[in-house]
Amino acid sequence: MSADDRGALLRRGRTHRTVRQEEAHLATAATDALTVDALPTPYDVETVTRPLNEHEREYLAVCEQALHRFRRSVIVAGKALEVIGRGRLYRETHGTFV
């Protein structure tokens, strides 16, 4: 969280402790394995003309990180499937790899 974001939260009446808790949550979300429970609950927005608020920026960051990790896991799974298929590593337990 930038110093400007931190200052804005403090000006909105949040305590230093609350700001530190939010920073800790974001840091944890950035390094821990993401789960469905770690993602924000989907919600509808009526007005889309205003800029993102701090919570929306946090939600966006967590969701983008989840998508990045998903993309990486798909690549890893694809390579594993290719190794199994091309090496016919399934042959002891299955007749085909379909």
Coordinates of N, CA, C and O in Angstrom, one line a residue:
M1 N 0.9 -1.2 0.0 CA 0.0 0.0 0.0 C 0.9 1.2 0.0 O 1.8 1.3 0.8
S2 N 0.6 2.1 -0.9 CA 1.5 3.3 -1.0 C 1.2 4.3 0.2 O 0.2 4.2 0.9
A3 N 2.1 5.2 0.4 CA 2.0 6.2 1.4 C 0.8 7.1 1.2 O 0.1 7.4 2.2
D4 N 0.5 7.4 -0.1 CA -0.7 8.2 -0.4 C -2.0 7.4 0.0 O -2.9 8.0 0.6
D5 N -2.1 6.1 -0.3 CA -3.2 5.3 0.0 C -3.4 5.2 1.5 O -4.5 5.3 2.0
R6 N -2.3 5.0 2.2 CA -2.3 4.9 3.7 C -2.8 6.2 4.3 O -3.7 6.2 5.1
G7 N -2.3 7.4 3.7 CA -2.8 8.7 4.2 C -4.3 8.9 4.0 O -5.0 9.4 4.8
A8 N -4.7 8.4 2.8 CA -6.2 8.6 2.5 C -7.0 7.8 3.5 O -8.1 8.3 3.9
L9 N -6.6 6.6 3.8 CA -7.3 5.8 4.8 C -7.3 6.4 6.1 O -8.4 6.4 6.8
L10 N -6.2 7.0 6.5 CA -6.2 7.6 7.8 C -7.0 8.9 7.9 O -7.7 9.1 8.9
R11 N -7.1 9.6 6.8 CA -7.9 10.8 6.7 C -9.4 10.4 6.8 O -10.3 11.2 7.2
R12 N -9.7 9.2 6.3 CA -11.1 8.8 6.3 C -11.5 8.2 7.7 O -12.6 7.7 7.9
G13 N -10.6 8.4 8.7 CA -11.0 8.0 10.1 C -10.5 6.6 10.5 O -10.8 6.2 11.6
R14 N -9.8 6.0 9.7 CA -9.3 4.7 10.1 C -8.1 4.8 11.0 O -7.3 5.8 10.8
T15 N -8.0 3.9 11.9 CA -6.8 4.0 12.8 C -5.6 3.4 12.2 O -5.7 2.7 11.2
H16 N -4.4 3.7 12.7 CA -3.2 3.1 12.2 C -3.3 1.6 12.3 O -2.8 0.9 11.4
R17 N -3.9 1.1 13.4 CA -4.1 -0.4 13.5 C -4.9 -1.0 12.4 O -4.5 -2.0 11.8
T18 N -6.0 -0.3 12.1 CA -6.9 -0.8 11.0 C -6.1 -0.8 9.7 O -6.2 -1.8 8.9
V19 N -5.4 0.2 9.4 CA -4.6 0.3 8.2 C -3.5 -0.8 8.1 O -3.3 -1.5 7.1
R20 N -2.9 -1.0 9.3 CA -1.9 -2.1 9.3 C -2.5 -3.4 9.1 O -1.9 -4.3 8.5
Q21 N -3.7 -3.7 9.6 CA -4.4 -4.9 9.4 C -4.7 -5.1 8.0 O -4.5 -6.2 7.4
E22 N -5.2 -4.1 7.3 CA -5.5 -4.2 5.9 C -4.2 -4.5 5.1 O -4.2 -5.3 4.1
E23 N -3.1 -3.8 5.4 CA -1.8 -4.1 4.7 C -1.4 -5.5 5.0 O -0.9 -6.2 4.0
A24 N -1.5 -6.0 6.2 CA -1.1 -7.4 6.5 C -2.0 -8.4 5.7 O -1.5 -9.4 5.2
H25 N -3.3 -8.1 5.6 CA -4.2 -9.0 4.8 C -3.7 -9.0 3.4 O -3.7 -10.1 2.8
L26 N -3.4 -7.9 2.8 CA -3.0 -7.8 1.4 C -1.7 -8.5 1.2 O -1.5 -9.3 0.2
A27 N -0.7 -8.4 2.2 CA 0.6 -9.0 2.0 C 0.4 -10.5 2.1 O 1.0 -11.3 1.4
T28 N -0.5 -11.0 3.0 CA -0.8 -12.4 3.2 C -1.4 -13.0 1.9 O -1.0 -14.0 1.4
A29 N -2.4 -12.2 1.4 CA -3.0 -12.7 0.2 C -2.1 -12.8 -1.0 O -2.2 -13.6 -1.9
A30 N -1.0 -11.9 -1.0 CA -0.1 -11.9 -2.1 C 0.9 -13.1 -2.0 O 1.4 -13.5 -3.0
T31 N 1.1 -13.7 -0.8 CA 2.1 -14.7 -0.7 C 1.5 -16.1 -0.4 O 2.0 -17.1 -0.8
D32 N 0.3 -16.2 0.2 CA -0.3 -17.4 0.5 C -1.0 -18.0 -0.8 O -1.3 -17.3 -1.7
A33 N -1.3 -19.3 -0.7 CA -2.1 -19.9 -1.8 C -3.5 -19.4 -1.7 O -4.1 -19.3 -0.6
L34 N -4.0 -18.9 -2.8 CA -5.3 -18.4 -2.9 C -6.3 -19.5 -2.9 O -6.2 -20.5 -3.5
T35 N -7.4 -19.3 -2.1 CA -8.5 -20.2 -2.1 C -9.8 -19.4 -2.5 O -9.7 -18.2 -2.6
V36 N -10.8 -20.2 -2.8 CA -12.1 -19.5 -3.2 C -12.5 -18.6 -2.1 O -13.0 -17.5 -2.3
D37 N -12.3 -19.0 -0.8 CA -12.7 -18.1 0.3 C -11.9 -16.8 0.4 O -12.4 -15.9 1.0
A38 N -10.7 -16.8 -0.2 CA -9.9 -15.6 -0.1 C -10.3 -14.6 -1.1 O -10.0 -13.4 -1.0
L39 N -11.1 -15.0 -2.1 CA -11.6 -14.0 -3.1 C -12.8 -13.3 -2.6 O -13.6 -13.8 -1.8
P40 N -13.0 -12.1 -3.0 CA -14.1 -11.3 -2.6 C -15.4 -11.9 -3.1 O -15.4 -12.6 -4.2
T41 N -16.5 -11.7 -2.4 CA -17.8 -12.1 -2.8 C -18.2 -11.3 -4.0 O -18.1 -10.0 -4.0
P42 N -18.7 -11.9 -5.1 CA -19.1 -11.1 -6.3 C -20.3 -10.2 -5.9 O -21.1 -10.5 -5.1
Y43 N -20.3 -9.0 -6.5 CA -21.3 -8.0 -6.3 C -21.6 -7.2 -7.5 O -20.7 -7.1 -8.4
D44 N -22.7 -6.6 -7.6 CA -23.1 -5.8 -8.8 C -22.9 -4.3 -8.4 O -23.1 -3.9 -7.3
V45 N -22.4 -3.5 -9.4 CA -22.2 -2.1 -9.2 C -23.2 -1.3 -10.1 O -23.3 -1.6 -11.3
E46 N -23.9 -0.4 -9.5 CA -24.9 0.4 -10.3 C -24.2 1.4 -11.2 O -24.4 1.6 -12.3
T47 N -23.2 2.2 -10.6 CA -22.6 3.3 -11.3 C -21.1 2.9 -11.6 O -20.4 2.4 -10.7
V48 N -20.7 3.0 -12.8 CA -19.4 2.7 -13.2 C -18.6 3.9 -13.7 O -17.5 3.7 -14.2
T49 N -19.1 5.0 -13.4 CA -18.4 6.2 -13.9 C -17.3 6.7 -12.9 O -16.4 7.5 -13.3
R50 N -17.4 6.3 -11.7 CA -16.4 6.8 -10.7 C -15.2 6.0 -10.7 O -15.2 4.8 -11.1
P51 N -14.1 6.5 -10.2 CA -12.9 5.7 -10.2 C -13.0 4.6 -9.1 O -13.9 4.7 -8.2
L52 N -12.1 3.6 -9.2 CA -12.2 2.5 -8.1 C -11.8 3.1 -6.8 O -10.9 4.0 -6.6
N53 N -12.5 2.6 -5.8 CA -12.1 3.0 -4.4 C -11.1 2.0 -3.9 O -10.7 1.1 -4.6
E54 N -10.6 2.2 -2.7 CA -9.5 1.4 -2.2 C -9.9 -0.1 -2.1 O -9.1 -0.9 -2.5
H55 N -11.1 -0.4 -1.6 CA -11.5 -1.8 -1.5 C -11.6 -2.4 -2.9 O -11.2 -3.6 -3.1
E56 N -12.1 -1.7 -3.9 CA -12.2 -2.2 -5.3 C -10.8 -2.5 -5.8 O -10.6 -3.5 -6.5
R57 N -9.8 -1.6 -5.5 CA -8.5 -1.8 -6.0 C -7.9 -3.1 -5.4 O -7.2 -3.9 -6.0
E58 N -8.2 -3.3 -4.1 CA -7.7 -4.5 -3.4 C -8.4 -5.7 -4.0 O -7.7 -6.7 -4.2
Y59 N -9.7 -5.7 -4.2 CA -10.4 -6.8 -4.9 C -9.8 -7.1 -6.2 O -9.5 -8.3 -6.6
L60 N -9.5 -6.1 -7.0 CA -8.9 -6.3 -8.3 C -7.6 -6.9 -8.2 O -7.3 -7.9 -9.0
A61 N -6.8 -6.5 -7.3 CA -5.4 -7.0 -7.2 C -5.5 -8.5 -6.8 O -4.7 -9.4 -7.4
V62 N -6.3 -8.9 -5.9 CA -6.5 -10.3 -5.5 C -7.0 -11.1 -6.6 O -6.5 -12.2 -6.9
C63 N -8.0 -10.6 -7.3 CA -8.6 -11.4 -8.5 C -7.5 -11.5 -9.6 O -7.4 -12.6 -10.2
E64 N -6.8 -10.5 -9.9 CA -5.8 -10.6 -10.9 C -4.7 -11.6 -10.5 O -4.2 -12.4 -11.4
Q65 N -4.3 -11.6 -9.2 CA -3.4 -12.6 -8.8 C -3.9 -14.0 -8.9 O -3.2 -14.9 -9.3
A66 N -5.2 -14.2 -8.6 CA -5.8 -15.5 -8.7 C -5.7 -16.0 -10.2 O -5.4 -17.1 -10.5
L67 N -6.0 -15.1 -11.1 CA -6.0 -15.4 -12.5 C -4.6 -15.7 -13.0 O -4.4 -16.6 -13.8
H68 N -3.6 -15.0 -12.5 CA -2.2 -15.2 -12.9 C -1.8 -16.6 -12.4 O -1.2 -17.4 -13.1
R69 N -2.1 -16.9 -11.1 CA -1.8 -18.3 -10.6 C -2.5 -19.4 -11.3 O -2.0 -20.4 -11.6
F70 N -3.8 -19.1 -11.7 CA -4.5 -20.1 -12.5 C -3.9 -20.4 -13.8 O -3.7 -21.5 -14.3
R71 N -3.4 -19.3 -14.5 CA -2.8 -19.4 -15.8 C -1.5 -20.3 -15.6 O -1.2 -21.2 -16.4
R72 N -0.7 -20.0 -14.6 CA 0.5 -20.8 -14.3 C 0.1 -22.3 -14.1 O 0.8 -23.1 -14.6
S73 N -0.9 -22.5 -13.3 CA -1.3 -23.9 -13.0 C -1.8 -24.6 -14.2 O -1.5 -25.8 -14.4
V74 N -2.4 -23.9 -15.1 CA -2.9 -24.6 -16.4 C -1.7 -24.9 -17.2 O -1.6 -26.0 -17.8
I75 N -0.7 -24.1 -17.2 CA 0.6 -24.4 -18.0 C 1.3 -25.6 -17.4 O 1.7 -26.5 -18.1
V76 N 1.4 -25.7 -16.1 CA 2.0 -26.8 -15.4 C 1.2 -28.1 -15.7 O 1.8 -29.1 -16.0
A77 N -0.1 -28.0 -15.6 CA -0.9 -29.2 -15.8 C -0.8 -29.6 -17.3 O -0.7 -30.8 -17.6
G78 N -0.8 -28.7 -18.2 CA -0.6 -29.0 -19.6 C 0.7 -29.8 -19.9 O 0.7 -30.7 -20.6
K79 N 1.8 -29.3 -19.3 CA 3.0 -29.9 -19.5 C 3.0 -31.3 -18.9 O 3.5 -32.3 -19.5
A80 N 2.4 -31.5 -17.7 CA 2.3 -32.8 -17.1 C 1.5 -33.8 -18.0 O 1.9 -34.9 -18.2
L81 N 0.4 -33.3 -18.5 CA -0.4 -34.1 -19.4 C 0.4 -34.5 -20.7 O 0.3 -35.6 -21.2
E82 N 1.2 -33.6 -21.2 CA 2.0 -33.9 -22.4 C 3.1 -34.9 -22.1 O 3.3 -35.9 -22.9
V83 N 3.7 -34.9 -20.9 CA 4.7 -35.9 -20.6 C 4.1 -37.2 -20.4 O 4.6 -38.2 -20.9
I84 N 2.9 -37.3 -19.8 CA 2.2 -38.6 -19.6 C 1.8 -39.1 -21.0 O 2.0 -40.3 -21.3
G85 N 1.2 -38.3 -21.8 CA 0.7 -38.7 -23.1 C 1.8 -39.2 -24.0 O 1.8 -40.3 -24.6
R86 N 2.8 -38.3 -24.2 CA 3.9 -38.6 -25.2 C 4.8 -39.7 -24.7 O 5.3 -40.5 -25.5
G87 N 5.0 -39.8 -23.4 CA 5.8 -40.9 -22.9 C 5.0 -42.2 -22.6 O 5.5 -43.2 -22.2
R88 N 3.7 -42.1 -22.9 CA 2.8 -43.2 -22.7 C 2.9 -43.8 -21.3 O 3.0 -45.0 -21.1
L89 N 3.0 -42.9 -20.3 CA 3.2 -43.3 -18.9 C 2.0 -43.9 -18.3 O 2.0 -44.4 -17.2
Y90 N 0.9 -43.8 -19.0 CA -0.4 -44.4 -18.6 C -0.5 -45.9 -18.8 O -1.4 -46.5 -18.4
R91 N 0.4 -46.5 -19.6 CA 0.2 -47.8 -20.1 C 0.1 -48.9 -19.1 O -0.5 -50.0 -19.5
E92 N 0.5 -48.8 -17.9 CA 0.3 -49.8 -16.9 C -1.1 -49.9 -16.4 O -1.5 -50.9 -15.9
T93 N -1.8 -48.8 -16.4 CA -3.1 -48.7 -15.8 C -4.2 -48.5 -16.8 O -5.4 -48.7 -16.5
H94 N -3.9 -47.9 -18.0 CA -5.0 -47.6 -19.0 C -4.5 -48.0 -20.4 O -3.3 -48.0 -20.7
G95 N -5.5 -48.4 -21.2 CA -5.2 -48.8 -22.6 C -4.9 -47.6 -23.5 O -4.2 -47.7 -24.4
T96 N -5.6 -46.4 -23.2 CA -5.4 -45.2 -24.0 C -5.3 -44.0 -23.1 O -5.7 -44.1 -21.9
F97 N -4.9 -42.9 -23.6 CA -4.8 -41.7 -22.9 C -5.8 -40.7 -23.5 O -5.4 -39.7 -24.2
V98 N -7.1 -40.9 -23.3 CA -8.1 -40.1 -23.9 C -8.9 -39.4 -22.8 O -9.2 -39.9 -21.8

